[in-house]
Tab-separated table of C-alpha atoms in Angstrom:
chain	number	residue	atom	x	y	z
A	151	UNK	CA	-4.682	-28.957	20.842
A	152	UNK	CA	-0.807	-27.669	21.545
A	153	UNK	CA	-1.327	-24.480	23.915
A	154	UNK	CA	0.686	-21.490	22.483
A	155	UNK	CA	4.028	-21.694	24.431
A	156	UNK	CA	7.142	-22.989	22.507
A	157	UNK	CA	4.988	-22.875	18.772
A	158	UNK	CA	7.241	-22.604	15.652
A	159	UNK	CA	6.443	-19.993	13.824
A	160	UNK	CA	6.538	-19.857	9.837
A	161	UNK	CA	5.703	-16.190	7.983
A	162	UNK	CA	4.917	-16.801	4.309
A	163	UNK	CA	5.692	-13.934	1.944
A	164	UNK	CA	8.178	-11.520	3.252
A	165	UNK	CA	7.163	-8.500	1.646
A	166	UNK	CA	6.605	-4.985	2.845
A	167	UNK	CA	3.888	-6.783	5.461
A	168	UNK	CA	5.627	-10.313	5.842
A	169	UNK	CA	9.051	-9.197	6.901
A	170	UNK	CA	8.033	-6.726	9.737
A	171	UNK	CA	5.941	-9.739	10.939
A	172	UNK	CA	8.573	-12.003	10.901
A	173	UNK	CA	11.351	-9.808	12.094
A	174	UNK	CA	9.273	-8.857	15.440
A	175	UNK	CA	8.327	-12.704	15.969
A	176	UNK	CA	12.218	-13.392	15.412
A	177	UNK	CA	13.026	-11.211	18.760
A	178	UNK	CA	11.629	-13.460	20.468
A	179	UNK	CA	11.218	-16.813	18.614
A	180	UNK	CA	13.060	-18.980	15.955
A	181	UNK	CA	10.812	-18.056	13.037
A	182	UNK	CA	11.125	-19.794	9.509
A	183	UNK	CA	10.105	-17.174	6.621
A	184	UNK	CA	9.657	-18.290	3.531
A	185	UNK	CA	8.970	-16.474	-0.097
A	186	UNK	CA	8.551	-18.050	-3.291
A	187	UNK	CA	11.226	-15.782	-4.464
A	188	UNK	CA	14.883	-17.206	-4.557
A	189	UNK	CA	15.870	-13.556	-5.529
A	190	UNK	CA	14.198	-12.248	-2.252
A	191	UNK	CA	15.490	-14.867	-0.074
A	192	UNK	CA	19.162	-14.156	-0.721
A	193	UNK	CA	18.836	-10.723	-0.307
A	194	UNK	CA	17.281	-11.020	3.049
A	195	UNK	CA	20.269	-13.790	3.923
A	196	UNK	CA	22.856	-11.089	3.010
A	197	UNK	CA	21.031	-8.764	5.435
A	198	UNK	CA	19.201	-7.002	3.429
A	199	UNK	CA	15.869	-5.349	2.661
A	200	UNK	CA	14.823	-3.259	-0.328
A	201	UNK	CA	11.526	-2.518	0.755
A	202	UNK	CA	13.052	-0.211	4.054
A	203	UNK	CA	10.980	-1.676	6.113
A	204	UNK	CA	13.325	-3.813	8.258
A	205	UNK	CA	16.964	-1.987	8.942
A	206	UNK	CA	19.994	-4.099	8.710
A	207	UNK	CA	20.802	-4.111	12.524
A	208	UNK	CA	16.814	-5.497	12.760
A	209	UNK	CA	17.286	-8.195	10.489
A	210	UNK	CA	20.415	-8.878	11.985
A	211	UNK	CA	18.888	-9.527	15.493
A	212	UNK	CA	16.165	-11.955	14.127
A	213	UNK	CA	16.661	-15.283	14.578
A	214	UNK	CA	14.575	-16.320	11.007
A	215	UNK	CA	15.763	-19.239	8.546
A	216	UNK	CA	15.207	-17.471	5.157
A	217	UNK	CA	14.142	-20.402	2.713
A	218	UNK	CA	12.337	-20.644	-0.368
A	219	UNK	CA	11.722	-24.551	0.016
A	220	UNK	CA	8.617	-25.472	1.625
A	221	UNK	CA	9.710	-28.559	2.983
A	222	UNK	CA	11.333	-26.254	5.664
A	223	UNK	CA	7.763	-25.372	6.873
A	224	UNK	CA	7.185	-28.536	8.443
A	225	UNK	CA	9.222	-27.860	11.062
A	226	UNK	CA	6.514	-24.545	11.925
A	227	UNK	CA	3.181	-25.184	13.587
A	228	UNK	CA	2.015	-22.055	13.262
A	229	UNK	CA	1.893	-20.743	10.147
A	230	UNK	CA	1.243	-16.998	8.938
A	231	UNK	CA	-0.013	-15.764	5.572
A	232	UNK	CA	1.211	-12.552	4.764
A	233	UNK	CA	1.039	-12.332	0.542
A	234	UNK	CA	0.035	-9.970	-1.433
A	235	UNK	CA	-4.269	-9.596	-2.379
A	236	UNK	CA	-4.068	-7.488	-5.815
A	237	UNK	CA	-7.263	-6.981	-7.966
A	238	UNK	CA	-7.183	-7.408	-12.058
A	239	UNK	CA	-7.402	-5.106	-14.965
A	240	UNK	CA	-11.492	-5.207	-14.318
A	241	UNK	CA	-10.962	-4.237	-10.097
A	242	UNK	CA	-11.478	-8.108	-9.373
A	243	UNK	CA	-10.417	-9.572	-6.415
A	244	UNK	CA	-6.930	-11.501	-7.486
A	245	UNK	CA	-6.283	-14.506	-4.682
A	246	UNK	CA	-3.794	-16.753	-6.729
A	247	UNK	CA	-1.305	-15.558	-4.697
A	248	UNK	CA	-3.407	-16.295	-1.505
A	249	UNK	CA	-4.793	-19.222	-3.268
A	250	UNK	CA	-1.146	-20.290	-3.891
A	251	UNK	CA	0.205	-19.941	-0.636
A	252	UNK	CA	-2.445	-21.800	0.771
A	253	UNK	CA	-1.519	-24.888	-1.476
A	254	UNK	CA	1.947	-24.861	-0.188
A	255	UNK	CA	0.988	-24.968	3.435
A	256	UNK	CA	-1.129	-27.427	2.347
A	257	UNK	CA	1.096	-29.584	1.421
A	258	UNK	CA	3.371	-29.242	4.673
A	259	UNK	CA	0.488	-29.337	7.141
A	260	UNK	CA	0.760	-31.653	10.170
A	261	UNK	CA	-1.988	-32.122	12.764
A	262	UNK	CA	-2.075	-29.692	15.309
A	263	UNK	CA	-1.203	-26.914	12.955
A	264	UNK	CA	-2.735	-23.597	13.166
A	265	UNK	CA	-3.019	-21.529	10.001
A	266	UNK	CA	-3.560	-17.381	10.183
A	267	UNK	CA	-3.791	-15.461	7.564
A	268	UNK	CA	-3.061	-11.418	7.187
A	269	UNK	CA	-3.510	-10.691	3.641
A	270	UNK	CA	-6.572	-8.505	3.031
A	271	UNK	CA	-9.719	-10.502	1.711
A	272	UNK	CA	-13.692	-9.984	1.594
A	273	UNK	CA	-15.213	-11.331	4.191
A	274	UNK	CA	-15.756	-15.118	4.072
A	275	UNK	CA	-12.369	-15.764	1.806
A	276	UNK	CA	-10.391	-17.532	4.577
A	277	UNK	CA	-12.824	-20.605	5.441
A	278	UNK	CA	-14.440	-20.405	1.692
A	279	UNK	CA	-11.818	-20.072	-0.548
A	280	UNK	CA	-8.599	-21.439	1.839
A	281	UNK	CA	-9.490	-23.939	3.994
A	282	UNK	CA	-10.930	-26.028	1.322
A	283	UNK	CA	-7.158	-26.158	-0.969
A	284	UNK	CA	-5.506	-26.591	2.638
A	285	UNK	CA	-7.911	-29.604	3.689
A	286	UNK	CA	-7.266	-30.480	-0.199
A	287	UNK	CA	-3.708	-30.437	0.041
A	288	UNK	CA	-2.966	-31.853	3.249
A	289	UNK	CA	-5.352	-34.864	3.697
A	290	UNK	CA	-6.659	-33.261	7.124
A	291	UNK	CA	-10.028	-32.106	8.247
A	292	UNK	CA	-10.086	-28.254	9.176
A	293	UNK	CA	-11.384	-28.005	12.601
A	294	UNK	CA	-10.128	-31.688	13.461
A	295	UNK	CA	-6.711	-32.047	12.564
A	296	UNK	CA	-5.809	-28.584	12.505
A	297	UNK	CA	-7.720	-25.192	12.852
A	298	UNK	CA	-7.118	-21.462	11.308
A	299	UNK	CA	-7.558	-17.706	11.916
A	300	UNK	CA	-7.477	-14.265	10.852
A	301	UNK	CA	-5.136	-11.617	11.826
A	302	UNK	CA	-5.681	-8.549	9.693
A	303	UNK	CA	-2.084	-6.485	8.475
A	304	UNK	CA	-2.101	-3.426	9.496
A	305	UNK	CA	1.521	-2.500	8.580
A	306	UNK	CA	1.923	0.944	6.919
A	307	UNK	CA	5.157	1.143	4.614
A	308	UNK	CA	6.995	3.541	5.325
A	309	UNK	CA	5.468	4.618	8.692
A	310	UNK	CA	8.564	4.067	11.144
A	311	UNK	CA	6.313	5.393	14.039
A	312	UNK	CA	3.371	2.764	14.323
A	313	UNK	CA	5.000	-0.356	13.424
A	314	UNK	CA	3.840	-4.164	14.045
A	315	UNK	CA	4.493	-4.420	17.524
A	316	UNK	CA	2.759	-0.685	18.350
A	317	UNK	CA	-0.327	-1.736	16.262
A	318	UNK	CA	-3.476	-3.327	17.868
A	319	UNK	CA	-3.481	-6.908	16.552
A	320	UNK	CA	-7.128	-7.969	15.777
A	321	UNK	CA	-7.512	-11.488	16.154
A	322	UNK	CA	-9.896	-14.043	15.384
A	323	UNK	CA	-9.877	-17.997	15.167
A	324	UNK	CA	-12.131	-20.991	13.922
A	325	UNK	CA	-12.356	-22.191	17.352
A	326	UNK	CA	-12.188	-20.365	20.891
A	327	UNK	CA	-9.386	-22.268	21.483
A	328	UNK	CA	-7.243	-21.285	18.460
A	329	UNK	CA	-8.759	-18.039	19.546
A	330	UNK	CA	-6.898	-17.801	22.699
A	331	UNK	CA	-3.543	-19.397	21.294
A	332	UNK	CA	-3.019	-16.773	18.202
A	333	UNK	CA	-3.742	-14.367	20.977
A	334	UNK	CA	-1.212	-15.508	23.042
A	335	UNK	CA	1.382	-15.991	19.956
A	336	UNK	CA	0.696	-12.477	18.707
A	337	UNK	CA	0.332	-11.311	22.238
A	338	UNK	CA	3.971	-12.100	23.140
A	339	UNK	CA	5.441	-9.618	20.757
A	340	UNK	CA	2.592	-6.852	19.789
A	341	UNK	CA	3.258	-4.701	23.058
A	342	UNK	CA	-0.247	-2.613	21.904
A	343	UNK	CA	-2.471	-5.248	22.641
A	344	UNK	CA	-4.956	-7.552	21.081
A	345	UNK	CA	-8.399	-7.557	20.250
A	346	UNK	CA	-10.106	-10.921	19.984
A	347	UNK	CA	-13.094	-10.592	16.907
A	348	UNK	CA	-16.480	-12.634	17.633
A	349	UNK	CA	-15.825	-14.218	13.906
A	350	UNK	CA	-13.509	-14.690	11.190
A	351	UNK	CA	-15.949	-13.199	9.037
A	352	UNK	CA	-15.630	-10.298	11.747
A	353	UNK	CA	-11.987	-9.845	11.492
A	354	UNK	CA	-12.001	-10.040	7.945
A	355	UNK	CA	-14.304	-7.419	7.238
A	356	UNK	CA	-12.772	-4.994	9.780
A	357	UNK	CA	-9.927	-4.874	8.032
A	358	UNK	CA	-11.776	-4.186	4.737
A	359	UNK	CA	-13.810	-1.607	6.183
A	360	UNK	CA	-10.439	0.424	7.492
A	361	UNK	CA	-9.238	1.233	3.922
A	362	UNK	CA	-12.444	1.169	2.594
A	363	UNK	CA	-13.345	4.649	5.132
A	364	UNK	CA	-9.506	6.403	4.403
A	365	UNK	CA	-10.538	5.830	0.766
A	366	UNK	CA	-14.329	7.825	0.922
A	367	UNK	CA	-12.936	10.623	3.051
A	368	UNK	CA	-9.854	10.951	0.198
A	369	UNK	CA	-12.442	10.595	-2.435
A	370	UNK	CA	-14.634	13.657	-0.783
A	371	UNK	CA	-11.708	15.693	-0.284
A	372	UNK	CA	-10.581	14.986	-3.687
A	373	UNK	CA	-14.331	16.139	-5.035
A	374	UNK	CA	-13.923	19.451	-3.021
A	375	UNK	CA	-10.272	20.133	-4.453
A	376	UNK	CA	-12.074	20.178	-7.899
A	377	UNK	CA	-15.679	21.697	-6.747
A	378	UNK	CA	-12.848	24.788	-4.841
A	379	UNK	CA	-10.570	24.894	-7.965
A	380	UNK	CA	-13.721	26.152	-9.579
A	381	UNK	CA	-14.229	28.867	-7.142
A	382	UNK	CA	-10.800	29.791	-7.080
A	383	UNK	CA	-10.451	29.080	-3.728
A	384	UNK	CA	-6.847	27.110	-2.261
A	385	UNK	CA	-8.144	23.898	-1.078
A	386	UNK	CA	-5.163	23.678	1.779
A	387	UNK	CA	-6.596	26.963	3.090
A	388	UNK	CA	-9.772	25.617	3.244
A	389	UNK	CA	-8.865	22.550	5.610
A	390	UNK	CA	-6.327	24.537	7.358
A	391	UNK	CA	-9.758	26.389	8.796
A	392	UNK	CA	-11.889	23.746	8.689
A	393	UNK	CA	-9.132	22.012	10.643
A	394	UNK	CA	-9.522	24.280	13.398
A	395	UNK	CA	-12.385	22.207	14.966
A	396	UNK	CA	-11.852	19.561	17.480
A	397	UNK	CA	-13.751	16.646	15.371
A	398	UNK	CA	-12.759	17.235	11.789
A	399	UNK	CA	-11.001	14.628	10.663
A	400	UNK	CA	-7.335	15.597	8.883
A	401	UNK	CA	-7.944	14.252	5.322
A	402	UNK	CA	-6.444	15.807	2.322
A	403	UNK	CA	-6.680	15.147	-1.822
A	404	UNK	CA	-4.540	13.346	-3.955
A	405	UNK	CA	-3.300	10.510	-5.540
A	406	UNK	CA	-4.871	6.989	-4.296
A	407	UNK	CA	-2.468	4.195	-4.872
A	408	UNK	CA	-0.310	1.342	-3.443
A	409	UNK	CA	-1.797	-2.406	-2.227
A	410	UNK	CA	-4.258	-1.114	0.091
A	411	UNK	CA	-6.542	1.994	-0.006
A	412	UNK	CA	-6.788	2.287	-3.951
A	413	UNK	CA	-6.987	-1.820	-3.848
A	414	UNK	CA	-9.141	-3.205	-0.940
A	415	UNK	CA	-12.378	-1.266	-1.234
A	416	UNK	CA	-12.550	-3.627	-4.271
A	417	UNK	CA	-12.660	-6.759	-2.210
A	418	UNK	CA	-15.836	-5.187	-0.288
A	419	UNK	CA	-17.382	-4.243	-3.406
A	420	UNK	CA	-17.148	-7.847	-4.762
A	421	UNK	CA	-18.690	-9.484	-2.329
A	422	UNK	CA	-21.543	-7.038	-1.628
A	423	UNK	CA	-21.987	-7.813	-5.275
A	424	UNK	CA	-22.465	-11.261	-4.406
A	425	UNK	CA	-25.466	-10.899	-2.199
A	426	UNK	CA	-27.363	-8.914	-4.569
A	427	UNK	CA	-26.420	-5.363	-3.059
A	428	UNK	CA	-24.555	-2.882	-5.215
A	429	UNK	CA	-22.745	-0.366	-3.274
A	430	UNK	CA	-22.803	3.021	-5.157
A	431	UNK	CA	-21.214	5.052	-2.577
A	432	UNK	CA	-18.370	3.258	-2.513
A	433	UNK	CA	-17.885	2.925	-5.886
A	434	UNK	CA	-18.486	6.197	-6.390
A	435	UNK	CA	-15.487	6.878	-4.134
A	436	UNK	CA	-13.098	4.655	-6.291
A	437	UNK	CA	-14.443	6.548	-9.563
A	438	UNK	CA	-12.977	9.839	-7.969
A	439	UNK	CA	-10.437	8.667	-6.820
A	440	UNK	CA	-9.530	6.960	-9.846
A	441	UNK	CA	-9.679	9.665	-12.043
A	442	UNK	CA	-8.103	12.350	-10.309
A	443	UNK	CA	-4.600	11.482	-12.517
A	444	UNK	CA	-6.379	12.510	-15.384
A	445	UNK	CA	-7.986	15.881	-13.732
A	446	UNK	CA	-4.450	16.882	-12.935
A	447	UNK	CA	-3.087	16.407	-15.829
A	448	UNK	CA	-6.378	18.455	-17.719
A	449	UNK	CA	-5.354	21.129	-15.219
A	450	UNK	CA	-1.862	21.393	-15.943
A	451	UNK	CA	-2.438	21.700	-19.671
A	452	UNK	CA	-4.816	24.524	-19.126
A	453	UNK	CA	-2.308	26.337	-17.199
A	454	UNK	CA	0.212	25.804	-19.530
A	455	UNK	CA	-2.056	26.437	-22.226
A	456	UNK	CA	-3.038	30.042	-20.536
A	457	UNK	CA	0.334	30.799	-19.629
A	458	UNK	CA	1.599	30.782	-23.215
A	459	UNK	CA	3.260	27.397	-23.209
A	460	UNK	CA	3.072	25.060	-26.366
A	461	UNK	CA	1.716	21.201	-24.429
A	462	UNK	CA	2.942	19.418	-27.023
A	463	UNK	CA	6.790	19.014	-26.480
A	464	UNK	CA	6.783	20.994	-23.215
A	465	UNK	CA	9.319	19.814	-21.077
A	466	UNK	CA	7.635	18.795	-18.145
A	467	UNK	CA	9.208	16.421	-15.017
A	468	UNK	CA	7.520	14.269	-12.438
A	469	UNK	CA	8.724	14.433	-9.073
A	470	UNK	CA	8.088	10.586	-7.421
A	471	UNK	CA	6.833	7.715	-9.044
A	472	UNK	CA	6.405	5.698	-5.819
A	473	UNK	CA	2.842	5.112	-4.839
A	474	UNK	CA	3.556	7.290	-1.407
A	475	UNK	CA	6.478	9.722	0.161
A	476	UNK	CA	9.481	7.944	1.583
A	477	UNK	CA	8.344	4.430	0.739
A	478	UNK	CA	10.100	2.796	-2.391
A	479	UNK	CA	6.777	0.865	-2.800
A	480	UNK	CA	5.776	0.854	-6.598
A	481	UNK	CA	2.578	-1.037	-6.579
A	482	UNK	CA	-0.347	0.534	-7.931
A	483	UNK	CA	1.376	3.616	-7.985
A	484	UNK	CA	-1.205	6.144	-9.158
A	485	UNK	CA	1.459	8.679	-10.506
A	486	UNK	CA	1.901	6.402	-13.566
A	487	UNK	CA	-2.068	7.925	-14.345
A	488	UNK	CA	-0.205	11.140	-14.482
A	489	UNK	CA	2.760	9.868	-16.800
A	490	UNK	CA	0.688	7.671	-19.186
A	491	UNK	CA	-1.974	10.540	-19.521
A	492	UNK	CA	1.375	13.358	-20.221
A	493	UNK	CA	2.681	11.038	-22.898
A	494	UNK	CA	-0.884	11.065	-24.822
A	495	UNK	CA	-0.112	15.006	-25.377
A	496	UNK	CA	3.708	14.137	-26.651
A	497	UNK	CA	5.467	16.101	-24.141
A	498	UNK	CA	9.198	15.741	-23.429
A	499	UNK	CA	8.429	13.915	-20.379
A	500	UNK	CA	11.047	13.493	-17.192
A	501	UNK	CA	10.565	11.243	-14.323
A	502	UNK	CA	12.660	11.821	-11.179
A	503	UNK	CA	12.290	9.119	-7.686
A	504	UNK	CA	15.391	9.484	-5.385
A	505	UNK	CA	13.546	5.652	-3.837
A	506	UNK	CA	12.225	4.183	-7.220
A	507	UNK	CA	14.331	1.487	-8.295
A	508	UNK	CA	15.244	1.849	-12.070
A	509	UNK	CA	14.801	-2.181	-13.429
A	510	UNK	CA	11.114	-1.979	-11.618
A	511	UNK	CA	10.179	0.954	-12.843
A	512	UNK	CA	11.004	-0.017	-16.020
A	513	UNK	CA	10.083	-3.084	-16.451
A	514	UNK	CA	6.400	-2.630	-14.644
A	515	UNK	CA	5.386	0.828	-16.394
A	516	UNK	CA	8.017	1.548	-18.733
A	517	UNK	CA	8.902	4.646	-17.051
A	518	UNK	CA	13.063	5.610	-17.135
A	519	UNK	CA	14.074	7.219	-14.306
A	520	UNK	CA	16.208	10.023	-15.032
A	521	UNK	CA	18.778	11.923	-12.509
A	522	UNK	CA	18.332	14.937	-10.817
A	523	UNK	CA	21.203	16.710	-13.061
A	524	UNK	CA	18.801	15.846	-15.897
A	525	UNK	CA	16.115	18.222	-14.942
A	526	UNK	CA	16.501	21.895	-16.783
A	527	UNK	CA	15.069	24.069	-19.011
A	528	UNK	CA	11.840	22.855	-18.014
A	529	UNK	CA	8.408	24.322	-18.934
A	530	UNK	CA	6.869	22.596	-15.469
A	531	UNK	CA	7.230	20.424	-12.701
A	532	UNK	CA	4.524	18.554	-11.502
A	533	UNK	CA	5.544	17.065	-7.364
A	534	UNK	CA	3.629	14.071	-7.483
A	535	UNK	CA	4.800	11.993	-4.207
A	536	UNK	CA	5.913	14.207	-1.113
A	537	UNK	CA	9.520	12.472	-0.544
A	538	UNK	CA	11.717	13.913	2.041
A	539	UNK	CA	14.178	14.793	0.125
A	540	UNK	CA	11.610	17.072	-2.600
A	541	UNK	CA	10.397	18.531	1.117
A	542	UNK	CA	13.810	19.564	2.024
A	543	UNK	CA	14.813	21.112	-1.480
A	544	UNK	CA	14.631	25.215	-1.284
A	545	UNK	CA	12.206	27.128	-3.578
A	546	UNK	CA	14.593	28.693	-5.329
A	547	UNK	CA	16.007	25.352	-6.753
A	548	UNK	CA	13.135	23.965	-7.906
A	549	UNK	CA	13.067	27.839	-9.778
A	550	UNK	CA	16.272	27.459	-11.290
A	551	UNK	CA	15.060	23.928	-13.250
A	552	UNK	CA	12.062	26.201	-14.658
A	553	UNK	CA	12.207	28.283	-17.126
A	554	UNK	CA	9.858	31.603	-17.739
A	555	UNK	CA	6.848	31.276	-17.685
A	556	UNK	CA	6.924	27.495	-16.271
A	557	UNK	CA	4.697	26.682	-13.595
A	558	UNK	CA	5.066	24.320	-10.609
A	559	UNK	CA	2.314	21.896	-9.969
A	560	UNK	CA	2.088	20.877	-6.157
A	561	UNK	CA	-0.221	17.725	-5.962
A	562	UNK	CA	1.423	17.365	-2.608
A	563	UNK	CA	1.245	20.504	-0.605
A	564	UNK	CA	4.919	20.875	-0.563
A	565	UNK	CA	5.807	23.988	-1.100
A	566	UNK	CA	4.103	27.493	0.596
A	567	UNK	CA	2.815	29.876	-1.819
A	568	UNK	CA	4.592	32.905	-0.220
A	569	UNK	CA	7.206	30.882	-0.592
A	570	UNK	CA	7.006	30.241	-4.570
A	571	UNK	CA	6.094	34.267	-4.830
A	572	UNK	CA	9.129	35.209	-3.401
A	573	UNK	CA	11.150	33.528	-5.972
A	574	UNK	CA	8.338	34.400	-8.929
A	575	UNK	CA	7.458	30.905	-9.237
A	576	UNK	CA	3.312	30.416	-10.635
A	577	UNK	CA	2.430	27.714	-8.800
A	578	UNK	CA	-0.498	25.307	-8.562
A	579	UNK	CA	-1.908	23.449	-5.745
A	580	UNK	CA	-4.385	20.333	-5.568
């Protein structure tokens, strides 16, 4: 087997975890990225990104062939799998695009090649589910003619602090061999280290396990929100104390969305399924979590409803649609629970995202996105994703778009309650 100096290095999918991948490979390599996108591809060969991940100057600096034909990866042999792992309508693990990607390697594979793949799986998907359309495909004999691995994502959009190269890589391979090569390749541009998994299996499931955690502790503090709201007690006030000791960990409530946390606990799920073990406490997480759109929104009428405001064609905006702050990211956004479940009381609904873009918006939830001159005379506002630019805005504008006796919902923790009572804003916080 080809040691891991001078390998060619292909990144399929260049989305939100793709491009990072291949841009920090491209410092230091020729890379080939490829996406199954034509619309994608030109965009990146204009020098451009409309996730935010990768700045122009970055993209500049790469050396990457953008292509959508797949012919170009034979000229890789070392491949990397970085598309999207979504779950249906019924929270089922979705692999066509996994599955899909793995035919088209399939069909460029050459002996020698190694194959890793990133995207987020249950553990077992990569030598059960791929290796058998790549061996398909191809004509070769996994193990023989070419070998594969597991390198779990662990890019976090928006996050311009711990990015791919600052991240511990976990590695694994089929081999110890291909073990120590995609530890080398990754080594030679992820400056944090790696750390070489026993298994596949291993590597896979570590990765699982990481979202599947962040999503429990949400769902508790998410529970505690509602069990405090009860008690009229602030829940920030609460963990700002609680915070206080050296070992509790800094979780807070809200909204679970985008491709990960609200998606991969799902994969885990599945496949404990599968062995005859149903796992009720972390289902029981994604039921919380799940629901919490709705509990906000059965909140906000009640206020309203108290305060003296008529729900039905109260003009109420959304601030953020994107599934998290300062990340144009629309997947799975869990803010379109809060939308959907507004509409069902016919209010005069607004939707405001300074990152959303319009024709995705649109055309996934069928949600316009209004301007920021469009918000006035408005019986509540309901800050739904913690953008920068909602952050920076002063109290007293946010007053000026509500109207007596509006109230401001904070699912964020955005804005100070002395803050709100100096301008005689009600407010509500998750």
């Amino acid at each position: 087997m080809r040691g891991a100096v001078n390998r060619k290095i292909s990144v399929i999918g260049l989305g939100y975890v793709g491009l990072p991948v291949a841009v920090a490979f491209g410092s230091k390599h020729q890379v080939i990225g490829f996406d199954v996108k034509a619309s994608r591809i030109t965009e990146l060969q204009a020098g451009k990104d409309s996730t935010l991940e990768v700045s122009a100057e970055e993209l500049a600096a790469a050396d990457i062939i953008f292509t959508a034909d797949p012919r170009e990866l034979r000229h890789a042999d070392f491949h990397i799998v970085a598309v999207p792992t979504p779950i249906t309508e019924t929270n089922q693990p979705d692999l066509t695009p996994l599955l899909s990607a793995s035919k088209t390697i399939g069909g460029q594979l050459k002996k020698g090649d190694i194959v890793v793949f990133e995207s987020t799986v249950y553990p077992g998907a990569t030598e059960e589910d791929c290796v058998p359309i790549l061996e398909r495909e191809s004509g070769l004999r996994a193990g023989e003619d070419f070998t594969v691995g597991y390198s779990p994502e662990r890019i976090n959009p928006g996050d311009k602090e711990h990015t791919f190269s600052k991240i511990t890589k976990v590695v694994s391979g089929q081999d110890d061999a291909t073990l120590d090569i995609v530890a080398e390749v990754y080594g030679s541009v992820v400056t944090a280290g790696v750390h070489k998994a026993p298994s596949i299996k291993a590597a896979e499931a570590a990765k699982v396990i990481e979202n599947t955690q962040r999503d429990l502790n949400i769902a508790l503090m998410n529970e505690l929100a509602i069990i405090f709201k009860r008690m009229g007690i602030d829940t920030l006030d609460v963990l700002a104390a609680a915070g206080t000791k050296w070992n509790f960990l800094p979780f807070r409530p809200g909204l679970v969305g985008g491709h990960c946390i609200g998606v991969d606990p799902y994969y885990l799920t599945y496949k404990a399924q599968k062995t005859g073990y149903h796992p009720d406490v972390i289902l029981a997480g994604r039921r919380t979590n799940d629901s919490m759109g709705r509990y906000i929104v059965s909140e906000a009428v009640k206020e309203l409803l108290l305060a003296g405001v008529p729900v039905t064609g109260a003009r109420i905006a959304v601030l953020g649609l994107t599934f998290k702050e300062d990340c144009p990211d629309l997947r799975n956004s869990r803010v379109v629970d809060i939308v959907n479940e507004l509409k069902t009381y016919k209010v005069d609904l607004l939707v405001h995202d300074p990152l959303a873009d319009r024709h995705e918006a649109k055309d996934e939830y069928g949600v316009e996105v209004c301007e920021w001159s469009d918000l006035k005379d408005l019986d509540a506002v309901i800050i739904a994703t913690a953008h920068k630019q909602y952050k920076a805005l002063p109290v007293a504008e946010i007053r000026s778009k509500i109207k007596e006796p509006g109230i401001l919902f904070d699912i964020k923790g955005v804005v100070e309650r002395s803050a709100a009572a100096a301008v005689n804003l009600p407010l509500w916080r998750l």
